[in-house]
Amino acid sequence: MKIWAQSGIVVLILAFIDVIIRGAYLHRPFLEWIASLAIIICYMIFFFIKSILTGVYETDINNKEQLKEKLKEKMSDTFILCFVAIGATTYKYNLPEDFVGWIAVIARFIILFAFLFGIQYLITVIAWKRSNKI
């Protein structure tokens, strides 16, 4: 199995070099180096999911109290990220001028926060259950 892991790293490095040379240095069209970028993204997603399912992600959580503290930390980080993202997009596309516009901004914030925190919650709980074999 070690040979497959090593060959995967070689493919990842070649794809990364291809993106750097063709994308950043030579400024080639996007369609020429999108396959290499897709390889890198798929590789990252695969190992992220693998680390969650094997229990090596979030290994510092040992009991329910630590899990609750980690989730509170992730909630505050997600709140700040969503607030900055919604604030920046609202400022970029002009401030709303009526009540309905402000309600739409608040609704976008709530939807974005719920989506991002929901993903982080699921990942953290799954990783905790896998690492503690519950």
CSV table of N, CA and C in Angstrom, one decimal:
chain,number,residue,atom,x,y,z
A,1,MET,N,0.8,-1.2,0.0
A,1,MET,CA,0.0,0.0,0.0
A,1,MET,C,0.9,1.3,0.0
A,2,LYS,N,2.1,1.1,0.5
A,2,LYS,CA,2.9,2.3,0.6
A,2,LYS,C,3.3,2.9,-0.8
A,3,ILE,N,3.4,2.0,-1.7
A,3,ILE,CA,3.8,2.4,-3.1
A,3,ILE,C,2.7,3.2,-3.7
A,4,TRP,N,1.4,2.9,-3.4
A,4,TRP,CA,0.3,3.7,-3.9
A,4,TRP,C,0.2,5.0,-3.3
A,5,ALA,N,0.5,5.1,-2.0
A,5,ALA,CA,0.6,6.4,-1.3
A,5,ALA,C,1.7,7.3,-1.9
A,6,GLN,N,2.8,6.7,-2.2
A,6,GLN,CA,4.0,7.5,-2.8
A,6,GLN,C,3.6,7.9,-4.2
A,7,SER,N,3.0,7.1,-5.0
A,7,SER,CA,2.6,7.5,-6.3
A,7,SER,C,1.6,8.5,-6.3
A,8,GLY,N,0.7,8.5,-5.3
A,8,GLY,CA,-0.3,9.6,-5.2
A,8,GLY,C,0.3,10.9,-4.9
A,9,ILE,N,1.3,10.9,-4.0
A,9,ILE,CA,2.0,12.1,-3.7
A,9,ILE,C,2.8,12.7,-5.0
A,10,VAL,N,3.3,11.8,-5.8
A,10,VAL,CA,4.0,12.2,-7.0
A,10,VAL,C,3.0,12.9,-8.0
A,11,VAL,N,1.9,12.3,-8.1
A,11,VAL,CA,0.8,12.8,-9.0
A,11,VAL,C,0.4,14.2,-8.4
A,12,LEU,N,0.2,14.3,-7.1
A,12,LEU,CA,-0.2,15.6,-6.5
A,12,LEU,C,0.9,16.6,-6.8
A,13,ILE,N,2.2,16.3,-6.6
A,13,ILE,CA,3.2,17.3,-6.8
A,13,ILE,C,3.3,17.7,-8.3
A,14,LEU,N,3.1,16.7,-9.2
A,14,LEU,CA,3.1,17.1,-10.6
A,14,LEU,C,2.0,18.0,-11.0
A,15,ALA,N,0.8,17.7,-10.4
A,15,ALA,CA,-0.4,18.6,-10.7
A,15,ALA,C,-0.1,20.0,-10.1
A,16,PHE,N,0.5,20.0,-8.9
A,16,PHE,CA,0.7,21.3,-8.3
A,16,PHE,C,1.8,22.1,-9.1
A,17,ILE,N,2.8,21.5,-9.6
A,17,ILE,CA,3.8,22.1,-10.4
A,17,ILE,C,3.2,22.6,-11.7
A,18,ASP,N,2.3,21.8,-12.3
A,18,ASP,CA,1.6,22.2,-13.5
A,18,ASP,C,0.7,23.4,-13.3
A,19,VAL,N,0.0,23.5,-12.2
A,19,VAL,CA,-0.8,24.7,-11.9
A,19,VAL,C,0.1,25.9,-11.7
A,20,ILE,N,1.2,25.8,-11.0
A,20,ILE,CA,2.1,26.9,-10.8
A,20,ILE,C,2.7,27.4,-12.1
A,21,ILE,N,3.2,26.4,-12.9
A,21,ILE,CA,3.9,26.9,-14.2
A,21,ILE,C,2.9,27.4,-15.2
A,22,ARG,N,1.9,26.6,-15.5
A,22,ARG,CA,1.0,27.0,-16.6
A,22,ARG,C,0.0,28.1,-16.1
A,23,GLY,N,-0.4,28.0,-14.9
A,23,GLY,CA,-1.4,29.0,-14.4
A,23,GLY,C,-0.8,30.3,-13.9
A,24,ALA,N,0.2,30.2,-13.1
A,24,ALA,CA,0.7,31.4,-12.5
A,24,ALA,C,1.9,32.0,-13.3
A,25,TYR,N,2.8,31.2,-13.8
A,25,TYR,CA,4.0,31.7,-14.4
A,25,TYR,C,3.7,32.1,-15.9
A,26,LEU,N,3.1,31.2,-16.6
A,26,LEU,CA,2.9,31.4,-18.1
A,26,LEU,C,1.6,32.1,-18.4
A,27,HIS,N,0.7,32.2,-17.4
A,27,HIS,CA,-0.6,32.8,-17.6
A,27,HIS,C,-1.4,32.2,-18.7
A,28,ARG,N,-1.4,30.9,-18.8
A,28,ARG,CA,-2.1,30.2,-19.8
A,28,ARG,C,-3.6,30.2,-19.5
A,29,PRO,N,-4.5,30.0,-20.5
A,29,PRO,CA,-5.9,30.0,-20.3
A,29,PRO,C,-6.3,28.9,-19.2
A,30,PHE,N,-7.4,29.3,-18.5
A,30,PHE,CA,-7.9,28.4,-17.4
A,30,PHE,C,-8.1,27.0,-17.8
A,31,LEU,N,-8.7,26.8,-19.0
A,31,LEU,CA,-9.0,25.5,-19.5
A,31,LEU,C,-7.8,24.6,-19.7
A,32,GLU,N,-6.6,25.1,-19.8
A,32,GLU,CA,-5.4,24.3,-20.0
A,32,GLU,C,-4.9,23.7,-18.7
A,33,TRP,N,-5.2,24.3,-17.5
A,33,TRP,CA,-4.7,23.8,-16.3
A,33,TRP,C,-5.8,23.4,-15.3
A,34,ILE,N,-7.0,23.4,-15.7
A,34,ILE,CA,-8.1,23.1,-14.8
A,34,ILE,C,-8.1,21.6,-14.4
A,35,ALA,N,-7.6,20.7,-15.2
A,35,ALA,CA,-7.6,19.3,-14.9
A,35,ALA,C,-6.6,19.1,-13.7
A,36,SER,N,-5.5,19.8,-13.7
A,36,SER,CA,-4.5,19.7,-12.6
A,36,SER,C,-5.1,20.2,-11.4
A,37,LEU,N,-5.8,21.3,-11.5
A,37,LEU,CA,-6.4,21.9,-10.3
A,37,LEU,C,-7.5,21.0,-9.7
A,38,ALA,N,-8.2,20.3,-10.6
A,38,ALA,CA,-9.2,19.3,-10.2
A,38,ALA,C,-8.6,18.2,-9.5
A,39,ILE,N,-7.4,17.7,-9.9
A,39,ILE,CA,-6.7,16.6,-9.3
A,39,ILE,C,-6.3,17.0,-7.9
A,40,ILE,N,-5.8,18.3,-7.7
A,40,ILE,CA,-5.4,18.8,-6.4
A,40,ILE,C,-6.6,18.8,-5.5
A,41,ILE,N,-7.7,19.4,-5.9
A,41,ILE,CA,-8.9,19.5,-5.1
A,41,ILE,C,-9.5,18.2,-4.7
A,42,CYS,N,-9.5,17.2,-5.7
A,42,CYS,CA,-10.0,15.9,-5.3
A,42,CYS,C,-9.1,15.2,-4.3
A,43,TYR,N,-7.8,15.4,-4.5
A,43,TYR,CA,-6.9,14.8,-3.5
A,43,TYR,C,-7.1,15.3,-2.1
A,44,MET,N,-7.3,16.7,-2.0
A,44,MET,CA,-7.5,17.3,-0.7
A,44,MET,C,-8.8,16.8,-0.1
A,45,ILE,N,-9.9,16.7,-0.9
A,45,ILE,CA,-11.2,16.3,-0.4
A,45,ILE,C,-11.1,14.8,0.1
A,46,PHE,N,-10.4,14.0,-0.7
A,46,PHE,CA,-10.3,12.6,-0.3
A,46,PHE,C,-9.6,12.4,1.0
A,47,PHE,N,-8.5,13.1,1.2
A,47,PHE,CA,-7.7,12.9,2.4
A,47,PHE,C,-8.4,13.6,3.6
A,48,PHE,N,-9.2,14.7,3.3
A,48,PHE,CA,-9.9,15.3,4.4
A,48,PHE,C,-11.0,14.3,4.9
A,49,ILE,N,-11.7,13.7,4.0
A,49,ILE,CA,-12.7,12.7,4.4
A,49,ILE,C,-12.1,11.5,5.1
A,50,LYS,N,-11.0,11.1,4.5
A,50,LYS,CA,-10.3,9.9,5.1
A,50,LYS,C,-9.8,10.2,6.5
A,51,SER,N,-9.3,11.5,6.8
A,51,SER,CA,-8.9,11.8,8.1
A,51,SER,C,-10.1,11.9,9.1
A,52,ILE,N,-11.2,12.3,8.6
A,52,ILE,CA,-12.4,12.4,9.5
A,52,ILE,C,-12.8,11.0,9.8
A,53,LEU,N,-12.9,10.1,8.9
A,53,LEU,CA,-13.5,8.8,9.1
A,53,LEU,C,-12.5,7.9,9.9
A,54,THR,N,-11.2,8.1,9.8
A,54,THR,CA,-10.3,7.3,10.6
A,54,THR,C,-10.0,7.9,12.0
A,55,GLY,N,-10.5,9.1,12.3
A,55,GLY,CA,-10.4,9.6,13.6
A,55,GLY,C,-9.2,10.4,13.9
A,56,VAL,N,-8.5,10.9,12.9
A,56,VAL,CA,-7.3,11.6,13.1
A,56,VAL,C,-7.5,13.1,13.0
A,57,TYR,N,-8.7,13.5,12.7
A,57,TYR,CA,-9.1,14.9,12.7
A,57,TYR,C,-9.7,15.3,14.0
A,58,GLU,N,-9.3,16.4,14.6
A,58,GLU,CA,-9.8,16.8,15.9
A,58,GLU,C,-9.5,15.8,17.0
A,59,THR,N,-8.2,15.4,17.1
A,59,THR,CA,-7.9,14.4,18.1
A,59,THR,C,-7.8,15.0,19.5
A,60,ASP,N,-7.9,16.3,19.7
A,60,ASP,CA,-7.7,16.9,21.0
A,60,ASP,C,-9.0,16.9,21.8
A,61,ILE,N,-10.1,16.3,21.3
A,61,ILE,CA,-11.4,16.2,21.9
A,61,ILE,C,-11.5,14.8,22.6
A,62,ASN,N,-11.5,14.8,23.9
A,62,ASN,CA,-11.6,13.5,24.6
A,62,ASN,C,-12.9,13.2,25.3
A,63,ASN,N,-13.7,14.2,25.6
A,63,ASN,CA,-14.9,14.0,26.3
A,63,ASN,C,-16.0,15.0,25.8
A,64,LYS,N,-17.2,14.9,26.4
A,64,LYS,CA,-18.3,15.7,25.9
A,64,LYS,C,-18.1,17.2,26.2
A,65,GLU,N,-17.4,17.5,27.3
A,65,GLU,CA,-17.2,18.9,27.7
A,65,GLU,C,-16.2,19.5,26.7
A,66,GLN,N,-15.2,18.8,26.3
A,66,GLN,CA,-14.3,19.3,25.3
A,66,GLN,C,-14.9,19.5,24.0
A,67,LEU,N,-15.8,18.6,23.7
A,67,LEU,CA,-16.6,18.7,22.4
A,67,LEU,C,-17.5,19.9,22.4
A,68,LYS,N,-18.1,20.2,23.5
A,68,LYS,CA,-19.0,21.4,23.6
A,68,LYS,C,-18.1,22.6,23.5
A,69,GLU,N,-17.0,22.7,24.2
A,69,GLU,CA,-16.1,23.8,24.1
A,69,GLU,C,-15.6,24.0,22.6
A,70,LYS,N,-15.2,22.9,22.0
A,70,LYS,CA,-14.8,23.0,20.6
A,70,LYS,C,-15.9,23.5,19.7
A,71,LEU,N,-17.1,23.1,19.9
A,71,LEU,CA,-18.2,23.5,19.1
A,71,LEU,C,-18.6,25.0,19.4
A,72,LYS,N,-18.4,25.5,20.6
A,72,LYS,CA,-18.6,26.9,20.9
A,72,LYS,C,-17.6,27.7,20.2
A,73,GLU,N,-16.3,27.2,20.2
A,73,GLU,CA,-15.2,27.9,19.5
A,73,GLU,C,-15.5,28.0,18.0
A,74,LYS,N,-16.0,26.9,17.4
A,74,LYS,CA,-16.3,26.9,16.0
A,74,LYS,C,-17.5,27.8,15.7
A,75,MET,N,-18.4,27.9,16.6
A,75,MET,CA,-19.6,28.7,16.4
A,75,MET,C,-19.2,30.2,16.4
A,76,SER,N,-18.3,30.6,17.3
A,76,SER,CA,-17.9,32.0,17.3
A,76,SER,C,-17.1,32.3,16.1
A,77,ASP,N,-16.2,31.4,15.7
A,77,ASP,CA,-15.4,31.6,14.5
A,77,ASP,C,-16.3,31.7,13.2
A,78,THR,N,-17.3,30.8,13.1
A,78,THR,CA,-18.2,30.9,12.0
A,78,THR,C,-19.0,32.1,12.0
A,79,PHE,N,-19.5,32.6,13.2
A,79,PHE,CA,-20.2,33.8,13.3
A,79,PHE,C,-19.4,35.0,12.7
A,80,ILE,N,-18.2,35.1,13.2
A,80,ILE,CA,-17.3,36.2,12.7
A,80,ILE,C,-17.1,36.1,11.2
A,81,LEU,N,-16.8,34.9,10.7
A,81,LEU,CA,-16.6,34.7,9.2
A,81,LEU,C,-17.8,35.1,8.4
A,82,CYS,N,-19.0,34.7,8.9
A,82,CYS,CA,-20.3,35.0,8.2
A,82,CYS,C,-20.6,36.5,8.2
A,83,PHE,N,-20.3,37.1,9.4
A,83,PHE,CA,-20.6,38.6,9.6
A,83,PHE,C,-19.7,39.4,8.6
A,84,VAL,N,-18.4,39.0,8.5
A,84,VAL,CA,-17.5,39.7,7.6
A,84,VAL,C,-17.9,39.5,6.2
A,85,ALA,N,-18.2,38.2,5.8
A,85,ALA,CA,-18.6,37.9,4.4
A,85,ALA,C,-19.8,38.7,4.0
A,86,ILE,N,-20.9,38.6,4.8
A,86,ILE,CA,-22.1,39.3,4.5
A,86,ILE,C,-21.9,40.8,4.5
A,87,GLY,N,-21.1,41.3,5.5
A,87,GLY,CA,-20.8,42.8,5.5
A,87,GLY,C,-20.1,43.2,4.2
A,88,ALA,N,-19.1,42.4,3.8
A,88,ALA,CA,-18.3,42.8,2.6
A,88,ALA,C,-19.2,42.8,1.4
A,89,THR,N,-20.0,41.7,1.2
A,89,THR,CA,-20.8,41.7,0.0
A,89,THR,C,-21.9,42.7,0.0
A,90,THR,N,-22.5,43.0,1.2
A,90,THR,CA,-23.5,44.1,1.3
A,90,THR,C,-22.9,45.4,1.0
A,91,TYR,N,-21.7,45.7,1.4
A,91,TYR,CA,-21.0,46.9,1.1
A,91,TYR,C,-20.6,47.0,-0.4
A,92,LYS,N,-20.2,45.9,-0.9
A,92,LYS,CA,-19.8,45.9,-2.3
A,92,LYS,C,-20.9,46.2,-3.3
A,93,TYR,N,-22.1,45.6,-3.0
A,93,TYR,CA,-23.3,45.7,-3.8
A,93,TYR,C,-24.2,46.7,-3.3
A,94,ASN,N,-23.7,47.7,-2.6
A,94,ASN,CA,-24.5,48.8,-2.0
A,94,ASN,C,-25.4,48.4,-0.9
A,95,LEU,N,-25.6,49.3,0.1
A,95,LEU,CA,-26.4,49.0,1.2
A,95,LEU,C,-27.9,49.0,0.8
A,96,PRO,N,-28.7,48.1,1.4
A,96,PRO,CA,-30.1,48.1,1.1
A,96,PRO,C,-30.7,49.4,1.5
A,97,GLU,N,-31.7,49.8,0.7
A,97,GLU,CA,-32.4,51.1,1.0
A,97,GLU,C,-33.8,51.0,1.6
A,98,ASP,N,-34.3,49.7,1.7
A,98,ASP,CA,-35.6,49.6,2.4
A,98,ASP,C,-35.5,48.4,3.4
A,99,PHE,N,-36.6,48.2,4.0
A,99,PHE,CA,-36.8,47.2,5.1
A,99,PHE,C,-36.6,45.8,4.5
A,100,VAL,N,-37.2,45.6,3.4
A,100,VAL,CA,-37.1,44.2,2.8
A,100,VAL,C,-35.7,43.9,2.4
A,101,GLY,N,-34.9,44.9,1.9
A,101,GLY,CA,-33.5,44.7,1.6
A,101,GLY,C,-32.7,44.2,2.8
A,102,TRP,N,-33.0,44.9,4.0
A,102,TRP,CA,-32.3,44.5,5.2
A,102,TRP,C,-32.7,43.2,5.7
A,103,ILE,N,-34.0,42.8,5.6
A,103,ILE,CA,-34.4,41.5,5.9
A,103,ILE,C,-33.7,40.4,5.1
A,104,ALA,N,-33.5,40.7,3.8
A,104,ALA,CA,-32.8,39.8,2.9
A,104,ALA,C,-31.4,39.6,3.3
A,105,VAL,N,-30.7,40.7,3.8
A,105,VAL,CA,-29.3,40.6,4.3
A,105,VAL,C,-29.3,39.7,5.5
A,106,ILE,N,-30.2,39.9,6.4
A,106,ILE,CA,-30.3,39.1,7.6
A,106,ILE,C,-30.6,37.7,7.3
A,107,ALA,N,-31.5,37.4,6.4
A,107,ALA,CA,-31.8,36.0,6.0
A,107,ALA,C,-30.6,35.4,5.3
A,108,ARG,N,-29.8,36.1,4.5
A,108,ARG,CA,-28.6,35.5,3.9
A,108,ARG,C,-27.6,35.2,5.0
A,109,PHE,N,-27.5,36.0,6.0
A,109,PHE,CA,-26.6,35.8,7.1
A,109,PHE,C,-26.9,34.5,7.8
A,110,ILE,N,-28.2,34.4,8.1
A,110,ILE,CA,-28.7,33.2,8.9
A,110,ILE,C,-28.5,31.9,8.1
A,111,ILE,N,-28.8,32.0,6.8
A,111,ILE,CA,-28.6,30.8,5.9
A,111,ILE,C,-27.2,30.4,5.8
A,112,LEU,N,-26.3,31.4,5.6
A,112,LEU,CA,-24.9,31.1,5.5
A,112,LEU,C,-24.3,30.5,6.8
A,113,PHE,N,-24.7,31.2,7.9
A,113,PHE,CA,-24.2,30.7,9.2
A,113,PHE,C,-24.7,29.3,9.5
A,114,ALA,N,-26.0,29.0,9.2
A,114,ALA,CA,-26.5,27.7,9.5
A,114,ALA,C,-25.8,26.6,8.6
A,115,PHE,N,-25.6,26.9,7.4
A,115,PHE,CA,-24.9,26.0,6.4
A,115,PHE,C,-23.5,25.7,6.9
A,116,LEU,N,-22.7,26.8,7.1
A,116,LEU,CA,-21.3,26.6,7.5
A,116,LEU,C,-21.2,25.9,8.8
A,117,PHE,N,-21.9,26.4,9.8
A,117,PHE,CA,-21.8,25.7,11.1
A,117,PHE,C,-22.3,24.3,11.1
A,118,GLY,N,-23.4,24.0,10.3
A,118,GLY,CA,-23.9,22.7,10.2
A,118,GLY,C,-22.8,21.7,9.7
A,119,ILE,N,-22.1,22.2,8.7
A,119,ILE,CA,-21.0,21.3,8.1
A,119,ILE,C,-19.9,21.1,9.2
A,120,GLN,N,-19.5,22.2,9.9
A,120,GLN,CA,-18.5,22.0,10.9
A,120,GLN,C,-19.0,21.2,12.0
A,121,TYR,N,-20.2,21.3,12.4
A,121,TYR,CA,-20.8,20.5,13.5
A,121,TYR,C,-20.7,19.0,13.1
A,122,LEU,N,-21.2,18.7,11.9
A,122,LEU,CA,-21.2,17.3,11.5
A,122,LEU,C,-19.8,16.7,11.5
A,123,ILE,N,-18.9,17.5,10.9
A,123,ILE,CA,-17.5,17.0,10.8
A,123,ILE,C,-16.9,16.8,12.2
A,124,THR,N,-17.1,17.7,13.1
A,124,THR,CA,-16.5,17.6,14.4
A,124,THR,C,-17.1,16.4,15.2
A,125,VAL,N,-18.4,16.3,15.1
A,125,VAL,CA,-19.1,15.2,15.9
A,125,VAL,C,-18.7,13.8,15.3
A,126,ILE,N,-18.6,13.7,14.0
A,126,ILE,CA,-18.2,12.4,13.3
A,126,ILE,C,-16.8,12.1,13.7
A,127,ALA,N,-15.9,13.1,13.6
A,127,ALA,CA,-14.5,12.9,14.0
A,127,ALA,C,-14.3,12.5,15.5
A,128,TRP,N,-15.1,13.1,16.3
A,128,TRP,CA,-15.0,12.8,17.8
A,128,TRP,C,-15.5,11.4,18.0
A,129,LYS,N,-16.6,11.0,17.4
A,129,LYS,CA,-17.1,9.7,17.5
A,129,LYS,C,-16.2,8.6,17.0
A,130,ARG,N,-15.5,8.9,15.9
A,130,ARG,CA,-14.6,8.0,15.3
A,130,ARG,C,-13.3,7.9,16.2
A,131,SER,N,-12.8,9.0,16.7
A,131,SER,CA,-11.6,8.9,17.5
A,131,SER,C,-11.8,8.3,18.9
A,132,ASN,N,-13.0,8.4,19.4
A,132,ASN,CA,-13.4,7.8,20.7
A,132,ASN,C,-14.1,6.5,20.5
A,133,LYS,N,-14.3,6.0,19.3
A,133,LYS,CA,-14.9,4.7,19.0
A,133,LYS,C,-16.3,4.6,19.7
A,134,ILE,N,-17.1,5.6,19.6
A,134,ILE,CA,-18.4,5.5,20.2
A,134,ILE,C,-19.5,5.2,19.1
